[in-house]
mmCIF file with all atom_site columns, C-alpha atoms in Angstrom:
data_model
loop_
_atom_site.group_PDB
_atom_site.id
_atom_site.type_symbol
_atom_site.label_atom_id
_atom_site.label_alt_id
_atom_site.label_comp_id
_atom_site.label_asym_id
_atom_site.label_entity_id
_atom_site.label_seq_id
_atom_site.pdbx_PDB_ins_code
_atom_site.Cartn_x
_atom_site.Cartn_y
_atom_site.Cartn_z
_atom_site.occupancy
_atom_site.B_iso_or_equiv
_atom_site.pdbx_formal_charge
_atom_site.auth_seq_id
_atom_site.auth_comp_id
_atom_site.auth_asym_id
_atom_site.auth_atom_id
_atom_site.pdbx_PDB_model_num
ATOM 1   C CA . GLY Q 1 1   ? -74.599 -83.162 7.180   1.00 0.00 ? 1   GLY Q CA 1
ATOM 2   C CA . GLU Q 1 2   ? -77.628 -81.826 5.384   1.00 0.00 ? 2   GLU Q CA 1
ATOM 3   C CA . ASN Q 1 3   ? -78.141 -82.843 1.770   1.00 0.00 ? 3   ASN Q CA 1
ATOM 4   C CA . VAL Q 1 4   ? -80.711 -81.361 -0.611  1.00 0.00 ? 4   VAL Q CA 1
ATOM 5   C CA . GLU Q 1 5   ? -81.768 -83.187 -3.750  1.00 0.00 ? 5   GLU Q CA 1
ATOM 6   C CA . GLN Q 1 6   ? -83.667 -81.293 -6.455  1.00 0.00 ? 6   GLN Q CA 1
ATOM 7   C CA . HIS Q 1 7   ? -85.645 -82.618 -9.417  1.00 0.00 ? 7   HIS Q CA 1
ATOM 8   C CA . PRO Q 1 8   ? -85.946 -82.230 -12.319 1.00 0.00 ? 8   PRO Q CA 1
ATOM 9   C CA . SER Q 1 9   ? -82.721 -80.623 -13.483 1.00 0.00 ? 9   SER Q CA 1
ATOM 10  C CA . THR Q 1 10  ? -84.468 -79.188 -16.533 1.00 0.00 ? 10  THR Q CA 1
ATOM 11  C CA . LEU Q 1 11  ? -88.130 -78.457 -17.140 1.00 0.00 ? 11  LEU Q CA 1
ATOM 12  C CA . SER Q 1 12  ? -89.800 -77.137 -20.255 1.00 0.00 ? 12  SER Q CA 1
ATOM 13  C CA . VAL Q 1 13  ? -93.435 -75.987 -20.257 1.00 0.00 ? 13  VAL Q CA 1
ATOM 14  C CA . GLN Q 1 14  ? -95.774 -74.055 -22.507 1.00 0.00 ? 14  GLN Q CA 1
ATOM 15  C CA . GLU Q 1 15  ? -96.781 -70.578 -21.484 1.00 0.00 ? 15  GLU Q CA 1
ATOM 16  C CA . GLY Q 1 16  ? -99.831 -70.783 -19.260 1.00 0.00 ? 16  GLY Q CA 1
ATOM 17  C CA . ASP Q 1 17  ? -99.078 -74.272 -17.974 1.00 0.00 ? 17  ASP Q CA 1
ATOM 18  C CA . SER Q 1 18  ? -98.040 -75.068 -14.413 1.00 0.00 ? 18  SER Q CA 1
ATOM 19  C CA . ALA Q 1 19  ? -94.540 -76.035 -13.318 1.00 0.00 ? 19  ALA Q CA 1
ATOM 20  C CA . VAL Q 1 20  ? -93.585 -78.082 -10.274 1.00 0.00 ? 20  VAL Q CA 1
ATOM 21  C CA . ILE Q 1 21  ? -90.093 -78.492 -8.846  1.00 0.00 ? 21  ILE Q CA 1
ATOM 22  C CA . LYS Q 1 22  ? -89.447 -80.926 -6.023  1.00 0.00 ? 22  LYS Q CA 1
ATOM 23  C CA . CYS Q 1 23  ? -86.754 -81.083 -3.363  1.00 0.00 ? 23  CYS Q CA 1
ATOM 24  C CA . THR Q 1 24  ? -85.940 -83.519 -0.591  1.00 0.00 ? 24  THR Q CA 1
ATOM 25  C CA . TYR Q 1 25  ? -83.748 -82.896 2.420   1.00 0.00 ? 25  TYR Q CA 1
ATOM 26  C CA . SER Q 1 26  ? -81.997 -85.286 4.742   1.00 0.00 ? 26  SER Q CA 1
ATOM 27  C CA . ASP Q 1 27  ? -81.921 -83.638 8.178   1.00 0.00 ? 27  ASP Q CA 1
ATOM 28  C CA . SER Q 1 28  ? -85.235 -83.600 9.997   1.00 0.00 ? 28  SER Q CA 1
ATOM 29  C CA . ALA Q 1 29  ? -83.946 -80.737 12.171  1.00 0.00 ? 29  ALA Q CA 1
ATOM 30  C CA . SER Q 1 30  ? -83.899 -78.336 9.203   1.00 0.00 ? 30  SER Q CA 1
ATOM 31  C CA . ASN Q 1 31  ? -86.560 -75.694 9.716   1.00 0.00 ? 31  ASN Q CA 1
ATOM 32  C CA . TYR Q 1 32  ? -86.254 -73.121 6.949   1.00 0.00 ? 32  TYR Q CA 1
ATOM 33  C CA . PHE Q 1 33  ? -86.657 -73.709 3.208   1.00 0.00 ? 33  PHE Q CA 1
ATOM 34  C CA . PRO Q 1 34  ? -86.204 -70.840 0.751   1.00 0.00 ? 34  PRO Q CA 1
ATOM 35  C CA . TRP Q 1 35  ? -86.430 -70.834 -3.027  1.00 0.00 ? 35  TRP Q CA 1
ATOM 36  C CA . TYR Q 1 36  ? -84.173 -68.631 -5.141  1.00 0.00 ? 36  TYR Q CA 1
ATOM 37  C CA . LYS Q 1 37  ? -84.556 -67.663 -8.779  1.00 0.00 ? 37  LYS Q CA 1
ATOM 38  C CA . GLN Q 1 38  ? -81.536 -66.872 -10.896 1.00 0.00 ? 38  GLN Q CA 1
ATOM 39  C CA . GLU Q 1 39  ? -82.051 -65.385 -14.329 1.00 0.00 ? 39  GLU Q CA 1
ATOM 40  C CA . LEU Q 1 40  ? -79.294 -65.772 -16.874 1.00 0.00 ? 40  LEU Q CA 1
ATOM 41  C CA . GLY Q 1 41  ? -76.284 -63.665 -15.915 1.00 0.00 ? 41  GLY Q CA 1
ATOM 42  C CA . LYS Q 1 42  ? -77.961 -62.269 -12.821 1.00 0.00 ? 42  LYS Q CA 1
ATOM 43  C CA . ARG Q 1 43  ? -77.776 -62.789 -9.097  1.00 0.00 ? 43  ARG Q CA 1
ATOM 44  C CA . PRO Q 1 44  ? -80.015 -65.263 -7.240  1.00 0.00 ? 44  PRO Q CA 1
ATOM 45  C CA . GLN Q 1 45  ? -83.059 -63.661 -5.670  1.00 0.00 ? 45  GLN Q CA 1
ATOM 46  C CA . LEU Q 1 46  ? -85.432 -65.005 -3.047  1.00 0.00 ? 46  LEU Q CA 1
ATOM 47  C CA . ILE Q 1 47  ? -88.895 -65.670 -4.443  1.00 0.00 ? 47  ILE Q CA 1
ATOM 48  C CA . ILE Q 1 48  ? -90.582 -67.481 -1.571  1.00 0.00 ? 48  ILE Q CA 1
ATOM 49  C CA . ASP Q 1 49  ? -89.709 -69.303 1.620   1.00 0.00 ? 49  ASP Q CA 1
ATOM 50  C CA . ILE Q 1 50  ? -91.403 -71.534 4.160   1.00 0.00 ? 50  ILE Q CA 1
ATOM 51  C CA . ARG Q 1 51  ? -90.697 -72.467 7.740   1.00 0.00 ? 51  ARG Q CA 1
ATOM 52  C CA . SER Q 1 52  ? -91.239 -75.885 9.252   1.00 0.00 ? 52  SER Q CA 1
ATOM 53  C CA . ASN Q 1 53  ? -94.303 -74.842 11.265  1.00 0.00 ? 53  ASN Q CA 1
ATOM 54  C CA . VAL Q 1 54  ? -96.214 -74.100 8.055   1.00 0.00 ? 54  VAL Q CA 1
ATOM 55  C CA . GLY Q 1 55  ? -97.431 -76.588 5.453   1.00 0.00 ? 55  GLY Q CA 1
ATOM 56  C CA . GLU Q 1 56  ? -98.096 -74.260 2.550   1.00 0.00 ? 56  GLU Q CA 1
ATOM 57  C CA . LYS Q 1 57  ? -97.441 -70.679 1.538   1.00 0.00 ? 57  LYS Q CA 1
ATOM 58  C CA . LYS Q 1 58  ? -98.672 -68.754 -1.502  1.00 0.00 ? 58  LYS Q CA 1
ATOM 59  C CA . ASP Q 1 59  ? -97.639 -65.538 -3.190  1.00 0.00 ? 59  ASP Q CA 1
ATOM 60  C CA . GLN Q 1 60  ? -99.667 -64.770 -6.304  1.00 0.00 ? 60  GLN Q CA 1
ATOM 61  C CA . ARG Q 1 61  ? -98.711 -67.406 -8.917  1.00 0.00 ? 61  ARG Q CA 1
ATOM 62  C CA . ILE Q 1 62  ? -96.105 -69.059 -6.714  1.00 0.00 ? 62  ILE Q CA 1
ATOM 63  C CA . ALA Q 1 63  ? -96.686 -71.530 -3.896  1.00 0.00 ? 63  ALA Q CA 1
ATOM 64  C CA . VAL Q 1 64  ? -94.498 -73.762 -1.795  1.00 0.00 ? 64  VAL Q CA 1
ATOM 65  C CA . THR Q 1 65  ? -95.618 -76.872 0.081   1.00 0.00 ? 65  THR Q CA 1
ATOM 66  C CA . LEU Q 1 66  ? -93.732 -78.677 2.815   1.00 0.00 ? 66  LEU Q CA 1
ATOM 67  C CA . ASN Q 1 67  ? -94.145 -82.254 3.985   1.00 0.00 ? 67  ASN Q CA 1
ATOM 68  C CA . LYS Q 1 68  ? -92.032 -82.642 7.134   1.00 0.00 ? 68  LYS Q CA 1
ATOM 69  C CA . THR Q 1 69  ? -92.797 -86.319 7.535   1.00 0.00 ? 69  THR Q CA 1
ATOM 70  C CA . ALA Q 1 70  ? -91.530 -87.151 4.079   1.00 0.00 ? 70  ALA Q CA 1
ATOM 71  C CA . LYS Q 1 71  ? -88.848 -84.453 4.250   1.00 0.00 ? 71  LYS Q CA 1
ATOM 72  C CA . HIS Q 1 72  ? -89.712 -82.883 0.946   1.00 0.00 ? 72  HIS Q CA 1
ATOM 73  C CA . PHE Q 1 73  ? -90.891 -79.520 -0.286  1.00 0.00 ? 73  PHE Q CA 1
ATOM 74  C CA . SER Q 1 74  ? -92.081 -78.323 -3.663  1.00 0.00 ? 74  SER Q CA 1
ATOM 75  C CA . LEU Q 1 75  ? -92.364 -75.122 -5.669  1.00 0.00 ? 75  LEU Q CA 1
ATOM 76  C CA . HIS Q 1 76  ? -95.485 -74.639 -7.757  1.00 0.00 ? 76  HIS Q CA 1
ATOM 77  C CA . ILE Q 1 77  ? -95.729 -71.969 -10.437 1.00 0.00 ? 77  ILE Q CA 1
ATOM 78  C CA . THR Q 1 78  ? -99.117 -71.519 -12.080 1.00 0.00 ? 78  THR Q CA 1
ATOM 79  C CA . GLU Q 1 79  ? -99.951 -69.729 -15.323 1.00 0.00 ? 79  GLU Q CA 1
ATOM 80  C CA . THR Q 1 80  ? -96.290 -69.662 -16.325 1.00 0.00 ? 80  THR Q CA 1
ATOM 81  C CA . GLN Q 1 81  ? -94.980 -66.740 -18.349 1.00 0.00 ? 81  GLN Q CA 1
ATOM 82  C CA . PRO Q 1 82  ? -91.815 -66.389 -20.456 1.00 0.00 ? 82  PRO Q CA 1
ATOM 83  C CA . GLU Q 1 83  ? -90.280 -64.209 -17.730 1.00 0.00 ? 83  GLU Q CA 1
ATOM 84  C CA . ASP Q 1 84  ? -90.462 -67.194 -15.386 1.00 0.00 ? 84  ASP Q CA 1
ATOM 85  C CA . SER Q 1 85  ? -87.672 -68.781 -17.447 1.00 0.00 ? 85  SER Q CA 1
ATOM 86  C CA . ALA Q 1 86  ? -84.680 -69.050 -15.098 1.00 0.00 ? 86  ALA Q CA 1
ATOM 87  C CA . VAL Q 1 87  ? -82.820 -71.458 -12.862 1.00 0.00 ? 87  VAL Q CA 1
ATOM 88  C CA . TYR Q 1 88  ? -84.595 -72.170 -9.588  1.00 0.00 ? 88  TYR Q CA 1
ATOM 89  C CA . PHE Q 1 89  ? -82.740 -73.335 -6.488  1.00 0.00 ? 89  PHE Q CA 1
ATOM 90  C CA . CYS Q 1 90  ? -84.261 -74.836 -3.390  1.00 0.00 ? 90  CYS Q CA 1
ATOM 91  C CA . ALA Q 1 91  ? -82.333 -74.709 -0.127  1.00 0.00 ? 91  ALA Q CA 1
ATOM 92  C CA . ALA Q 1 92  ? -82.411 -75.728 3.515   1.00 0.00 ? 92  ALA Q CA 1
ATOM 93  C CA . VAL Q 1 93  ? -80.620 -74.409 6.550   1.00 0.00 ? 93  VAL Q CA 1
ATOM 94  C CA . ALA Q 1 94  ? -77.744 -76.682 7.498   1.00 0.00 ? 94  ALA Q CA 1
ATOM 95  C CA . PRO Q 1 95  ? -77.889 -78.401 10.901  1.00 0.00 ? 95  PRO Q CA 1
ATOM 96  C CA . GLY Q 1 96  ? -76.444 -76.051 13.473  1.00 0.00 ? 96  GLY Q CA 1
ATOM 97  C CA . GLY Q 1 97  ? -76.336 -73.345 10.862  1.00 0.00 ? 97  GLY Q CA 1
ATOM 98  C CA . SER Q 1 98  ? -78.088 -70.031 10.548  1.00 0.00 ? 98  SER Q CA 1
ATOM 99  C CA . GLN Q 1 99  ? -80.042 -68.440 7.763   1.00 0.00 ? 99  GLN Q CA 1
ATOM 100 C CA . GLY Q 1 100 ? -76.817 -67.369 6.086   1.00 0.00 ? 100 GLY Q CA 1
ATOM 101 C CA . ASN Q 1 101 ? -75.654 -70.966 5.871   1.00 0.00 ? 101 ASN Q CA 1
ATOM 102 C CA . LEU Q 1 102 ? -77.841 -72.580 3.245   1.00 0.00 ? 102 LEU Q CA 1
ATOM 103 C CA . ILE Q 1 103 ? -77.471 -75.941 1.566   1.00 0.00 ? 103 ILE Q CA 1
ATOM 104 C CA . PHE Q 1 104 ? -78.727 -75.583 -1.985  1.00 0.00 ? 104 PHE Q CA 1
ATOM 105 C CA . GLY Q 1 105 ? -80.081 -78.102 -4.426  1.00 0.00 ? 105 GLY Q CA 1
ATOM 106 C CA . LYS Q 1 106 ? -78.340 -78.205 -7.781  1.00 0.00 ? 106 LYS Q CA 1
ATOM 107 C CA . GLY Q 1 107 ? -81.001 -76.194 -9.517  1.00 0.00 ? 107 GLY Q CA 1
ATOM 108 C CA . THR Q 1 108 ? -83.764 -76.614 -12.078 1.00 0.00 ? 108 THR Q CA 1
ATOM 109 C CA . LYS Q 1 109 ? -83.563 -74.805 -15.383 1.00 0.00 ? 109 LYS Q CA 1
ATOM 110 C CA . LEU Q 1 110 ? -87.114 -73.817 -16.283 1.00 0.00 ? 110 LEU Q CA 1
ATOM 111 C CA . SER Q 1 111 ? -87.899 -72.848 -19.849 1.00 0.00 ? 111 SER Q CA 1
ATOM 112 C CA . VAL Q 1 112 ? -91.305 -71.378 -20.628 1.00 0.00 ? 112 VAL Q CA 1
ATOM 113 C CA . LYS Q 1 113 ? -92.129 -71.482 -24.325 1.00 0.00 ? 113 LYS Q CA 1
ATOM 114 C CA . PRO Q 1 114 ? -94.439 -68.777 -25.677 1.00 0.00 ? 114 PRO Q CA 1
ATOM 115 C CA . LYS N 2 1   ? -80.321 -48.345 -0.729  1.00 0.00 ? 1   LYS N CA 1
ATOM 116 C CA . ALA N 2 2   ? -77.221 -49.767 -2.384  1.00 0.00 ? 2   ALA N CA 1
ATOM 117 C CA . GLY N 2 3   ? -77.108 -53.512 -2.873  1.00 0.00 ? 3   GLY N CA 1
ATOM 118 C CA . VAL N 2 4   ? -74.314 -55.961 -2.159  1.00 0.00 ? 4   VAL N CA 1
ATOM 119 C CA . THR N 2 5   ? -71.182 -54.929 -4.019  1.00 0.00 ? 5   THR N CA 1
ATOM 120 C CA . GLN N 2 6   ? -68.468 -57.355 -5.050  1.00 0.00 ? 6   GLN N CA 1
ATOM 121 C CA . THR N 2 7   ? -65.093 -56.562 -6.517  1.00 0.00 ? 7   THR N CA 1
ATOM 122 C CA . PRO N 2 8   ? -63.512 -57.392 -8.822  1.00 0.00 ? 8   PRO N CA 1
ATOM 123 C CA . ARG N 2 9   ? -66.251 -58.632 -11.134 1.00 0.00 ? 9   ARG N CA 1
ATOM 124 C CA . TYR N 2 10  ? -63.905 -60.614 -13.360 1.00 0.00 ? 10  TYR N CA 1
ATOM 125 C CA . LEU N 2 11  ? -60.389 -61.855 -12.910 1.00 0.00 ? 11  LEU N CA 1
ATOM 126 C CA . ILE N 2 12  ? -58.009 -64.294 -14.510 1.00 0.00 ? 12  ILE N CA 1
ATOM 127 C CA . LYS N 2 13  ? -55.272 -66.021 -12.564 1.00 0.00 ? 13  LYS N CA 1
ATOM 128 C CA . THR N 2 14  ? -52.844 -68.850 -13.176 1.00 0.00 ? 14  THR N CA 1
ATOM 129 C CA . ARG N 2 15  ? -52.409 -72.012 -11.153 1.00 0.00 ? 15  ARG N CA 1
ATOM 130 C CA . GLY N 2 16  ? -50.474 -71.506 -7.959  1.00 0.00 ? 16  GLY N CA 1
ATOM 131 C CA . GLN N 2 17  ? -51.373 -67.845 -7.585  1.00 0.00 ? 17  GLN N CA 1
ATOM 132 C CA . GLN N 2 18  ? -53.626 -66.469 -4.895  1.00 0.00 ? 18  GLN N CA 1
ATOM 133 C CA . VAL N 2 19  ? -56.649 -64.221 -5.129  1.00 0.00 ? 19  VAL N CA 1
ATOM 134 C CA . THR N 2 20  ? -58.568 -61.917 -2.789  1.00 0.00 ? 20  THR N CA 1
ATOM 135 C CA . LEU N 2 21  ? -62.206 -61.066 -3.388  1.00 0.00 ? 21  LEU N CA 1
ATOM 136 C CA . SER N 2 22  ? -64.074 -58.281 -1.655  1.00 0.00 ? 22  SER N CA 1
ATOM 137 C CA . CYS N 2 23  ? -67.680 -57.865 -0.603  1.00 0.00 ? 23  CYS N CA 1
ATOM 138 C CA . SER N 2 24  ? -69.503 -54.839 0.783   1.00 0.00 ? 24  SER N CA 1
ATOM 139 C CA . PRO N 2 25  ? -72.866 -55.814 2.281   1.00 0.00 ? 25  PRO N CA 1
ATOM 140 C CA . ILE N 2 26  ? -76.034 -53.788 2.318   1.00 0.00 ? 26  ILE N CA 1
ATOM 141 C CA . SER N 2 27  ? -75.780 -51.006 4.879   1.00 0.00 ? 27  SER N CA 1
ATOM 142 C CA . GLY N 2 28  ? -76.877 -52.302 8.261   1.00 0.00 ? 28  GLY N CA 1
ATOM 143 C CA . HIS N 2 29  ? -76.425 -55.968 7.389   1.00 0.00 ? 29  HIS N CA 1
ATOM 144 C CA . ARG N 2 30  ? -73.977 -57.635 9.723   1.00 0.00 ? 30  ARG N CA 1
ATOM 145 C CA . SER N 2 31  ? -74.060 -61.162 8.328   1.00 0.00 ? 31  SER N CA 1
ATOM 146 C CA . VAL N 2 32  ? -72.061 -61.992 5.211   1.00 0.00 ? 32  VAL N CA 1
ATOM 147 C CA . SER N 2 33  ? -71.935 -65.388 3.519   1.00 0.00 ? 33  SER N CA 1
ATOM 148 C CA . TRP N 2 34  ? -69.875 -66.631 0.605   1.00 0.00 ? 34  TRP N CA 1
ATOM 149 C CA . TYR N 2 35  ? -70.876 -69.235 -1.963  1.00 0.00 ? 35  TYR N CA 1
ATOM 150 C CA . GLN N 2 36  ? -69.100 -70.869 -4.876  1.00 0.00 ? 36  GLN N CA 1
ATOM 151 C CA . GLN N 2 37  ? -71.212 -71.414 -7.985  1.00 0.00 ? 37  GLN N CA 1
ATOM 152 C CA . THR N 2 38  ? -70.172 -73.836 -10.709 1.00 0.00 ? 38  THR N CA 1
ATOM 153 C CA . PRO N 2 39  ? -72.228 -75.465 -13.473 1.00 0.00 ? 39  PRO N CA 1
ATOM 154 C CA . GLY N 2 40  ? -71.685 -78.951 -12.082 1.00 0.00 ? 40  GLY N CA 1
ATOM 155 C CA . GLN N 2 41  ? -72.053 -78.381 -8.347  1.00 0.00 ? 41  GLN N CA 1
ATOM 156 C CA . GLY N 2 42  ? -74.474 -75.472 -8.174  1.00 0.00 ? 42  GLY N CA 1
ATOM 157 C CA . LEU N 2 43  ? -74.233 -73.172 -5.174  1.00 0.00 ? 43  LEU N CA 1
ATOM 158 C CA . GLN N 2 44  ? -71.941 -74.409 -2.430  1.00 0.00 ? 44  GLN N CA 1
ATOM 159 C CA . PHE N 2 45  ? -71.559 -72.704 0.933   1.00 0.00 ? 45  PHE N CA 1
ATOM 160 C CA . LEU N 2 46  ? -68.064 -71.500 1.785   1.00 0.00 ? 46  LEU N CA 1
ATOM 161 C CA . PHE N 2 47  ? -68.379 -69.551 5.039   1.00 0.00 ? 47  PHE N CA 1
ATOM 162 C CA . GLU N 2 48  ? -70.522 -67.145 7.016   1.00 0.00 ? 48  GLU N CA 1
ATOM 163 C CA . TYR N 2 49  ? -69.410 -64.207 9.110   1.00 0.00 ? 49  TYR N CA 1
ATOM 164 C CA . PHE N 2 50  ? -71.270 -62.201 11.698  1.00 0.00 ? 50  PHE N CA 1
ATOM 165 C CA . SER N 2 51  ? -69.762 -59.349 13.697  1.00 0.00 ? 51  SER N CA 1
ATOM 166 C CA . GLU N 2 52  ? -66.240 -60.242 12.522  1.00 0.00 ? 52  GLU N CA 1
ATOM 167 C CA . THR N 2 53  ? -66.585 -63.874 13.662  1.00 0.00 ? 53  THR N CA 1
ATOM 168 C CA . GLN N 2 54  ? -66.797 -66.895 11.413  1.00 0.00 ? 54  GLN N CA 1
ATOM 169 C CA . ARG N 2 55  ? -70.018 -68.668 12.393  1.00 0.00 ? 55  ARG N CA 1
ATOM 170 C CA . ASN N 2 56  ? -69.976 -71.525 9.951   1.00 0.00 ? 56  ASN N CA 1
ATOM 171 C CA . LYS N 2 57  ? -67.650 -73.025 7.387   1.00 0.00 ? 57  LYS N CA 1
ATOM 172 C CA . GLY N 2 58  ? -68.441 -75.252 4.442   1.00 0.00 ? 58  GLY N CA 1
ATOM 173 C CA . ASN N 2 59  ? -66.581 -78.291 3.246   1.00 0.00 ? 59  ASN N CA 1
ATOM 174 C CA . PHE N 2 60  ? -63.752 -76.590 1.385   1.00 0.00 ? 60  PHE N CA 1
ATOM 175 C CA . PRO N 2 61  ? -59.999 -77.033 1.804   1.00 0.00 ? 61  PRO N CA 1
ATOM 176 C CA . GLY N 2 62  ? -57.955 -74.715 3.994   1.00 0.00 ? 62  GLY N CA 1
ATOM 177 C CA . ARG N 2 63  ? -56.807 -72.824 0.891   1.00 0.00 ? 63  ARG N CA 1
ATOM 178 C CA . PHE N 2 64  ? -60.111 -70.997 1.140   1.00 0.00 ? 64  PHE N CA 1
ATOM 179 C CA . SER N 2 65  ? -60.236 -68.437 3.910   1.00 0.00 ? 65  SER N CA 1
ATOM 180 C CA . GLY N 2 66  ? -62.119 -65.306 4.748   1.00 0.00 ? 66  GLY N CA 1
ATOM 181 C CA . ARG N 2 67  ? -62.515 -62.522 7.199   1.00 0.00 ? 67  ARG N CA 1
ATOM 182 C CA . GLN N 2 68  ? -64.896 -59.740 8.115   1.00 0.00 ? 68  GLN N CA 1
ATOM 183 C CA . PHE N 2 69  ? -64.021 -56.243 9.181   1.00 0.00 ? 69  PHE N CA 1
ATOM 184 C CA . SER N 2 70  ? -65.640 -54.017 11.778  1.00 0.00 ? 70  SER N CA 1
ATOM 185 C CA . ASN N 2 71  ? -67.639 -52.223 9.068   1.00 0.00 ? 71  ASN N CA 1
ATOM 186 C CA . SER N 2 72  ? -69.074 -55.648 8.000   1.00 0.00 ? 72  SER N CA 1
ATOM 187 C CA . ARG N 2 73  ? -67.154 -55.664 4.733   1.00 0.00 ? 73  ARG N CA 1
ATOM 188 C CA . SER N 2 74  ? -65.755 -59.095 4.007   1.00 0.00 ? 74  SER N CA 1
ATOM 189 C CA . GLU N 2 75  ? -62.943 -60.598 1.992   1.00 0.00 ? 75  GLU N CA 1
ATOM 190 C CA . MET N 2 76  ? -62.237 -64.116 0.927   1.00 0.00 ? 76  MET N CA 1
ATOM 191 C CA . ASN N 2 77  ? -58.884 -65.450 -0.142  1.00 0.00 ? 77  ASN N CA 1
ATOM 192 C CA . VAL N 2 78  ? -57.961 -68.486 -2.161  1.00 0.00 ? 78  VAL N CA 1
ATOM 193 C CA . SER N 2 79  ? -54.317 -69.497 -2.104  1.00 0.00 ? 79  SER N CA 1
ATOM 194 C CA . THR N 2 80  ? -52.436 -71.851 -4.399  1.00 0.00 ? 80  THR N CA 1
ATOM 195 C CA . LEU N 2 81  ? -55.127 -71.687 -7.050  1.00 0.00 ? 81  LEU N CA 1
ATOM 196 C CA . GLU N 2 82  ? -56.165 -74.826 -8.905  1.00 0.00 ? 82  GLU N CA 1
ATOM 197 C CA . LEU N 2 83  ? -58.000 -75.147 -12.216 1.00 0.00 ? 83  LEU N CA 1
ATOM 198 C CA . GLY N 2 84  ? -61.045 -76.411 -10.332 1.00 0.00 ? 84  GLY N CA 1
ATOM 199 C CA . ASP N 2 85  ? -61.314 -73.146 -8.448  1.00 0.00 ? 85  ASP N CA 1
ATOM 200 C CA . SER N 2 86  ? -62.658 -71.492 -11.580 1.00 0.00 ? 86  SER N CA 1
ATOM 201 C CA . ALA N 2 87  ? -66.143 -70.409 -10.585 1.00 0.00 ? 87  ALA N CA 1
ATOM 202 C CA . LEU N 2 88  ? -68.475 -67.557 -9.805  1.00 0.00 ? 88  LEU N CA 1
ATOM 203 C CA . TYR N 2 89  ? -68.001 -66.501 -6.183  1.00 0.00 ? 89  TYR N CA 1
ATOM 204 C CA . LEU N 2 90  ? -71.117 -64.987 -4.717  1.00 0.00 ? 90  LEU N CA 1
ATOM 205 C CA . CYS N 2 91  ? -71.355 -62.959 -1.561  1.00 0.00 ? 91  CYS N CA 1
ATOM 206 C CA . ALA N 2 92  ? -74.646 -62.489 0.252   1.00 0.00 ? 92  ALA N CA 1
ATOM 207 C CA . SER N 2 93  ? -75.668 -60.362 3.188   1.00 0.00 ? 93  SER N CA 1
ATOM 208 C CA . SER N 2 94  ? -78.637 -60.670 5.505   1.00 0.00 ? 94  SER N CA 1
ATOM 209 C CA . LEU N 2 95  ? -80.290 -58.855 8.347   1.00 0.00 ? 95  LEU N CA 1
ATOM 210 C CA . ILE N 2 96  ? -80.120 -61.663 10.863  1.00 0.00 ? 96  ILE N CA 1
ATOM 211 C CA . GLU N 2 97  ? -81.473 -59.546 13.694  1.00 0.00 ? 97  GLU N CA 1
ATOM 212 C CA . ARG N 2 98  ? -84.899 -59.371 12.091  1.00 0.00 ? 98  ARG N CA 1
ATOM 213 C CA . GLY N 2 99  ? -84.925 -63.032 11.202  1.00 0.00 ? 99  GLY N CA 1
ATOM 214 C CA . THR N 2 100 ? -86.186 -62.411 7.690   1.00 0.00 ? 100 THR N CA 1
ATOM 215 C CA . GLY N 2 101 ? -84.008 -65.166 6.365   1.00 0.00 ? 101 GLY N CA 1
ATOM 216 C CA . GLU N 2 102 ? -83.533 -63.491 3.016   1.00 0.00 ? 102 GLU N CA 1
ATOM 217 C CA . LEU N 2 103 ? -80.055 -63.492 1.547   1.00 0.00 ? 103 LEU N CA 1
ATOM 218 C CA . PHE N 2 104 ? -79.249 -60.564 -0.730  1.00 0.00 ? 104 PHE N CA 1
ATOM 219 C CA . PHE N 2 105 ? -76.661 -61.638 -3.245  1.00 0.00 ? 105 PHE N CA 1
ATOM 220 C CA . GLY N 2 106 ? -74.083 -59.586 -5.049  1.00 0.00 ? 106 GLY N CA 1
ATOM 221 C CA . GLU N 2 107 ? -73.443 -60.011 -8.758  1.00 0.00 ? 107 GLU N CA 1
ATOM 222 C CA . GLY N 2 108 ? -70.421 -62.168 -8.035  1.00 0.00 ? 108 GLY N CA 1
ATOM 223 C CA . SER N 2 109 ? -66.763 -62.298 -8.884  1.00 0.00 ? 109 SER N CA 1
ATOM 224 C CA . ARG N 2 110 ? -66.018 -64.593 -11.806 1.00 0.00 ? 110 ARG N CA 1
ATOM 225 C CA . LEU N 2 111 ? -62.648 -66.234 -11.363 1.00 0.00 ? 111 LEU N CA 1
ATOM 226 C CA . THR N 2 112 ? -60.924 -68.037 -14.184 1.00 0.00 ? 112 THR N CA 1
ATOM 227 C CA . VAL N 2 113 ? -57.828 -70.077 -13.360 1.00 0.00 ? 113 VAL N CA 1
ATOM 228 C CA . LEU N 2 114 ? -55.575 -70.944 -16.302 1.00 0.00 ? 114 LEU N CA 1
#
């Protein structure tokens, strides 16, 4: 089945710096890749997603890139702020699954130091 | 619009007991998914329901089961609890018909097995 690897597991940056989180997936048939942010003690929330027919998507300070050939996708956060501190999860739709059936990476704990 | 509601929020059980968790999706959402979140394994997919039918099931033992009612509310049951079942159980709903792909998570039910 689908497997999603996420790196790094922890990431510490200074406020204003950029942060990059990388994920790889195993099934070339996967076609939907969301990113969820989970603040401490709160529920995961979708921050951005990308479909396999698109190579890059931006939303203000957040961008996601997808390389289908290499089967990896990345989250880029520019001009980081303390409120960006959270755990970020990448995910892919499982083979034969639907958008409610996501395979998540194990998460990256991002700490933004003021 | 009310969000996804999960009950109970916290519960403590002993090994061998069973537990039932409830999830009320966002009004109009017909797809409900369940995930187990633990510090070591991250978010793992349990099952997905749509219109009272289980569409997908994750790699969990048969002790984990679920169902969905005609009003889209869902329950999951874990029988013969083990210490390793201690986790945060998250329910998520989505509006599959529109293909937005976004999962809206509840705040979770935190289960502790002693």
